[in-house]
């Protein structure tokens, strides 16, 4: 499975107990909806490795959970999974209730314009920093970073794969 075919689910925090349980953070809007997942991919040295889940317990609506994976029998086996990212295939994403909503990965490849109609560049990815997601936009091999904030987004046209932004005064001058 390739990372491009998956979405970021969360990360493994630490081991719990001596039987290989793991404390994880599930970084999604509705963690409880993932309580029935049967497997997960773990990023180990850039490769997604599948692990079957023996048991999962969601501890809070904020995403804290405990996972026991098959074939991880003790703390030593669990320890090498700590501080690693978890992924699921894109088909596991729930459908969006509103046509105007989008998943961040959907915006990769969109062309970005300012409110005057000038092209800023192409969205490479959304950098999902906690509390501060950022558009990573590429133009002529230069990366331009613009916050993903409702007050800066004028329009997103899914049909034309076009985003119109109103970046803060002077921000683009730092890059261009």
Short mmCIF file of C-alpha atoms in Angstrom, two decimals:
data_model
loop_
_atom_site.label_atom_id
_atom_site.label_comp_id
_atom_site.label_asym_id
_atom_site.label_seq_id
_atom_site.Cartn_x
_atom_site.Cartn_y
_atom_site.Cartn_z
CA UNK A 1 0.00 0.00 0.00
CA UNK A 2 1.35 3.42 -0.95
CA UNK A 3 1.06 6.44 1.31
CA UNK A 4 -0.72 8.36 -1.48
CA UNK A 5 -3.52 5.77 -1.30
CA UNK A 6 -3.97 6.34 2.43
CA UNK A 7 -4.86 9.03 4.92
CA UNK A 8 -3.09 9.89 8.14
CA UNK A 9 -4.99 8.35 11.05
CA UNK A 10 -2.79 9.28 14.00
CA UNK A 11 0.31 8.12 15.79
CA UNK A 12 1.51 5.63 18.36
CA UNK A 13 2.49 7.33 21.60
CA UNK A 14 3.92 4.68 23.93
CA UNK A 15 3.67 1.16 25.28
CA UNK A 16 1.19 0.34 28.03
CA UNK A 17 1.74 -2.60 30.38
CA UNK A 18 3.79 -5.68 29.56
CA UNK A 19 1.56 -7.43 27.02
CA UNK A 20 2.26 -5.20 24.02
CA UNK A 21 -0.61 -2.74 24.28
CA UNK A 22 -0.07 0.68 22.75
CA UNK A 23 -1.38 4.11 23.65
CA UNK A 24 -2.28 5.91 20.42
CA UNK A 25 -3.72 9.22 19.32
CA UNK A 26 -6.37 8.98 16.61
CA UNK A 27 -6.32 12.37 14.87
CA UNK A 28 -9.79 12.46 13.27
CA UNK A 29 -13.05 14.32 13.89
CA UNK A 30 -14.92 11.26 15.18
CA UNK A 31 -12.50 8.76 16.79
CA UNK A 32 -15.36 6.52 17.97
CA UNK A 33 -16.19 5.64 14.36
CA UNK A 34 -12.81 3.90 14.11
CA UNK A 35 -13.41 1.62 17.09
CA UNK A 36 -14.36 -1.23 14.74
CA UNK A 37 -11.30 -1.09 12.47
CA UNK A 38 -9.65 -4.44 11.93
CA UNK A 39 -6.22 -3.32 10.77
CA UNK A 40 -3.98 -0.31 10.43
CA UNK A 41 -0.83 0.56 8.47
CA UNK A 42 2.19 1.74 10.45
CA UNK A 43 4.91 3.82 8.78
CA UNK A 44 8.15 1.98 9.47
CA UNK A 45 11.14 3.61 7.79
CA UNK A 46 8.97 5.06 5.02
CA UNK A 47 7.11 1.83 4.28
CA UNK A 48 3.51 1.16 5.32
CA UNK A 49 3.40 -2.13 7.20
CA UNK A 50 -0.02 -3.70 7.93
CA UNK A 51 -0.95 -4.77 11.46
CA UNK A 52 -4.15 -6.56 12.41
CA UNK A 53 -5.90 -5.20 15.47
CA UNK A 54 -6.80 -7.63 18.21
CA UNK A 55 -8.56 -5.04 20.37
CA UNK A 56 -9.09 -1.29 20.37
CA UNK A 57 -10.55 0.87 23.12
CA UNK A 58 -11.32 4.54 22.49
CA UNK A 59 -10.59 6.39 25.73
CA UNK A 60 -11.92 9.86 24.85
CA UNK A 61 -13.61 11.90 22.14
CA UNK A 62 -10.29 13.72 21.76
CA UNK A 63 -8.73 10.64 20.14
CA UNK A 64 -6.90 8.87 22.97
CA UNK A 65 -7.09 5.10 22.53
CA UNK A 66 -5.47 1.79 23.45
CA UNK A 67 -4.66 -0.74 20.74
CA UNK A 68 -3.55 -4.33 21.03
CA UNK A 69 -2.15 -5.60 17.73
CA UNK A 70 -1.89 -9.23 16.71
CA UNK A 71 1.64 -10.64 16.80
CA UNK A 72 2.81 -7.88 19.16
CA UNK A 73 3.07 -10.00 22.29
CA UNK A 74 5.20 -8.00 24.70
CA UNK A 75 6.61 -4.60 25.55
CA UNK A 76 9.74 -5.22 23.45
CA UNK A 77 7.65 -5.93 20.35
CA UNK A 78 5.52 -2.86 21.01
CA UNK A 79 8.42 -0.52 21.78
CA UNK A 80 9.69 -0.45 18.18
CA UNK A 81 6.25 0.83 17.04
CA UNK A 82 6.29 3.86 19.34
CA UNK A 83 6.43 7.36 17.84
CA UNK A 84 5.31 6.08 14.44
CA UNK A 85 2.45 7.31 12.27
CA UNK A 86 -0.63 5.21 11.45
CA UNK A 87 -2.56 5.23 8.17
CA UNK A 88 -5.72 3.75 6.67
CA UNK A 89 -6.74 3.38 2.99
CA UNK A 90 -8.65 6.37 1.58
CA UNK A 91 -11.83 4.28 1.18
CA UNK A 92 -12.15 4.23 4.98
CA UNK A 93 -12.78 7.98 5.08
CA UNK A 94 -16.42 8.68 5.89
CA UNK A 95 -18.37 10.57 3.22
CA UNK A 96 -18.58 14.30 3.77
CA UNK A 97 -22.06 15.58 4.68
CA UNK A 98 -21.67 18.87 2.84
CA UNK A 99 -20.56 19.26 -0.77
CA UNK A 100 -18.64 22.40 0.20
CA UNK A 101 -16.49 20.44 2.68
CA UNK A 102 -13.28 18.70 1.67
CA UNK A 103 -10.50 16.54 2.99
CA UNK A 104 -7.07 18.15 2.92
CA UNK A 105 -5.60 15.50 0.62
CA UNK A 106 -8.32 16.33 -1.96
CA UNK A 107 -6.76 19.77 -2.54
CA UNK A 108 -3.37 18.50 -3.75
CA UNK A 109 -2.96 19.60 -7.36
CA UNK A 110 -5.42 22.51 -7.15
CA UNK A 111 -4.29 25.79 -8.73
CA UNK A 112 -4.27 28.71 -6.28
CA UNK A 113 -5.04 32.30 -7.27
CA UNK A 114 -5.15 35.55 -5.33
CA UNK A 115 -8.31 37.68 -5.35
CA UNK A 116 -6.97 39.70 -8.31
CA UNK A 117 -6.82 36.52 -10.40
CA UNK A 118 -3.02 36.18 -10.35
CA UNK A 119 -1.80 32.60 -10.08
CA UNK A 120 0.05 31.89 -6.83
CA UNK A 121 0.95 28.26 -7.63
CA UNK A 122 -0.16 24.64 -7.23
CA UNK A 123 -1.07 23.01 -3.91
CA UNK A 124 1.50 20.30 -3.22
CA UNK A 125 -0.02 19.28 0.10
CA UNK A 126 -1.61 20.58 3.27
CA UNK A 127 0.80 20.55 6.20
CA UNK A 128 -1.46 19.64 9.09
CA UNK A 129 0.25 21.33 12.02
CA UNK A 130 -1.88 21.07 15.19
CA UNK A 131 -4.23 24.04 15.25
CA UNK A 132 -2.56 25.62 12.21
CA UNK A 133 -2.88 23.75 8.90
CA UNK A 134 -0.89 25.35 6.08
CA UNK A 135 -1.15 25.22 2.27
CA UNK A 136 2.19 24.13 0.79
CA UNK A 137 2.03 25.78 -2.63
CA UNK A 138 4.72 25.33 -5.28
CA UNK A 139 5.57 27.86 -7.98
CA UNK A 140 8.75 27.59 -10.06
CA UNK A 141 10.36 25.18 -7.56
CA UNK A 142 9.69 27.57 -4.68
CA UNK A 143 7.48 26.61 -1.73
CA UNK A 144 4.95 29.17 -0.54
CA UNK A 145 3.25 28.60 2.82
CA UNK A 146 -0.18 30.13 3.45
CA UNK A 147 -2.40 29.31 6.45
CA UNK A 148 -5.56 27.30 5.76
CA UNK A 149 -8.00 29.69 7.41
CA UNK A 150 -11.63 30.41 6.56
CA UNK A 151 -10.98 34.15 6.53
CA UNK A 152 -8.29 33.72 3.82
CA UNK A 153 -10.23 31.33 1.56
CA UNK A 154 -12.53 33.18 -0.82
CA UNK A 155 -13.63 30.20 -2.92
CA UNK A 156 -12.84 26.57 -3.64
CA UNK A 157 -14.10 25.26 -6.98
CA UNK A 158 -13.90 21.45 -6.98
CA UNK A 159 -14.93 21.15 -10.66
CA UNK A 160 -12.14 23.45 -11.88
CA UNK A 161 -9.68 22.41 -9.13
CA UNK A 162 -9.21 26.06 -8.29
CA UNK A 163 -8.74 27.90 -4.98
CA UNK A 164 -9.02 31.67 -4.61
CA UNK A 165 -7.30 33.11 -1.55
CA UNK A 166 -6.95 36.49 0.07
CA UNK A 167 -3.48 36.12 1.62
CA UNK A 168 -2.42 38.56 4.35
CA UNK A 169 -0.86 41.78 3.08
CA UNK A 170 2.83 41.31 2.33
CA UNK A 171 2.88 37.51 2.79
CA UNK A 172 3.46 36.70 -0.88
CA UNK A 173 6.20 39.36 -1.05
CA UNK A 174 8.25 37.17 1.30
CA UNK A 175 8.33 34.42 -1.33
CA UNK A 176 8.14 36.09 -4.74
#
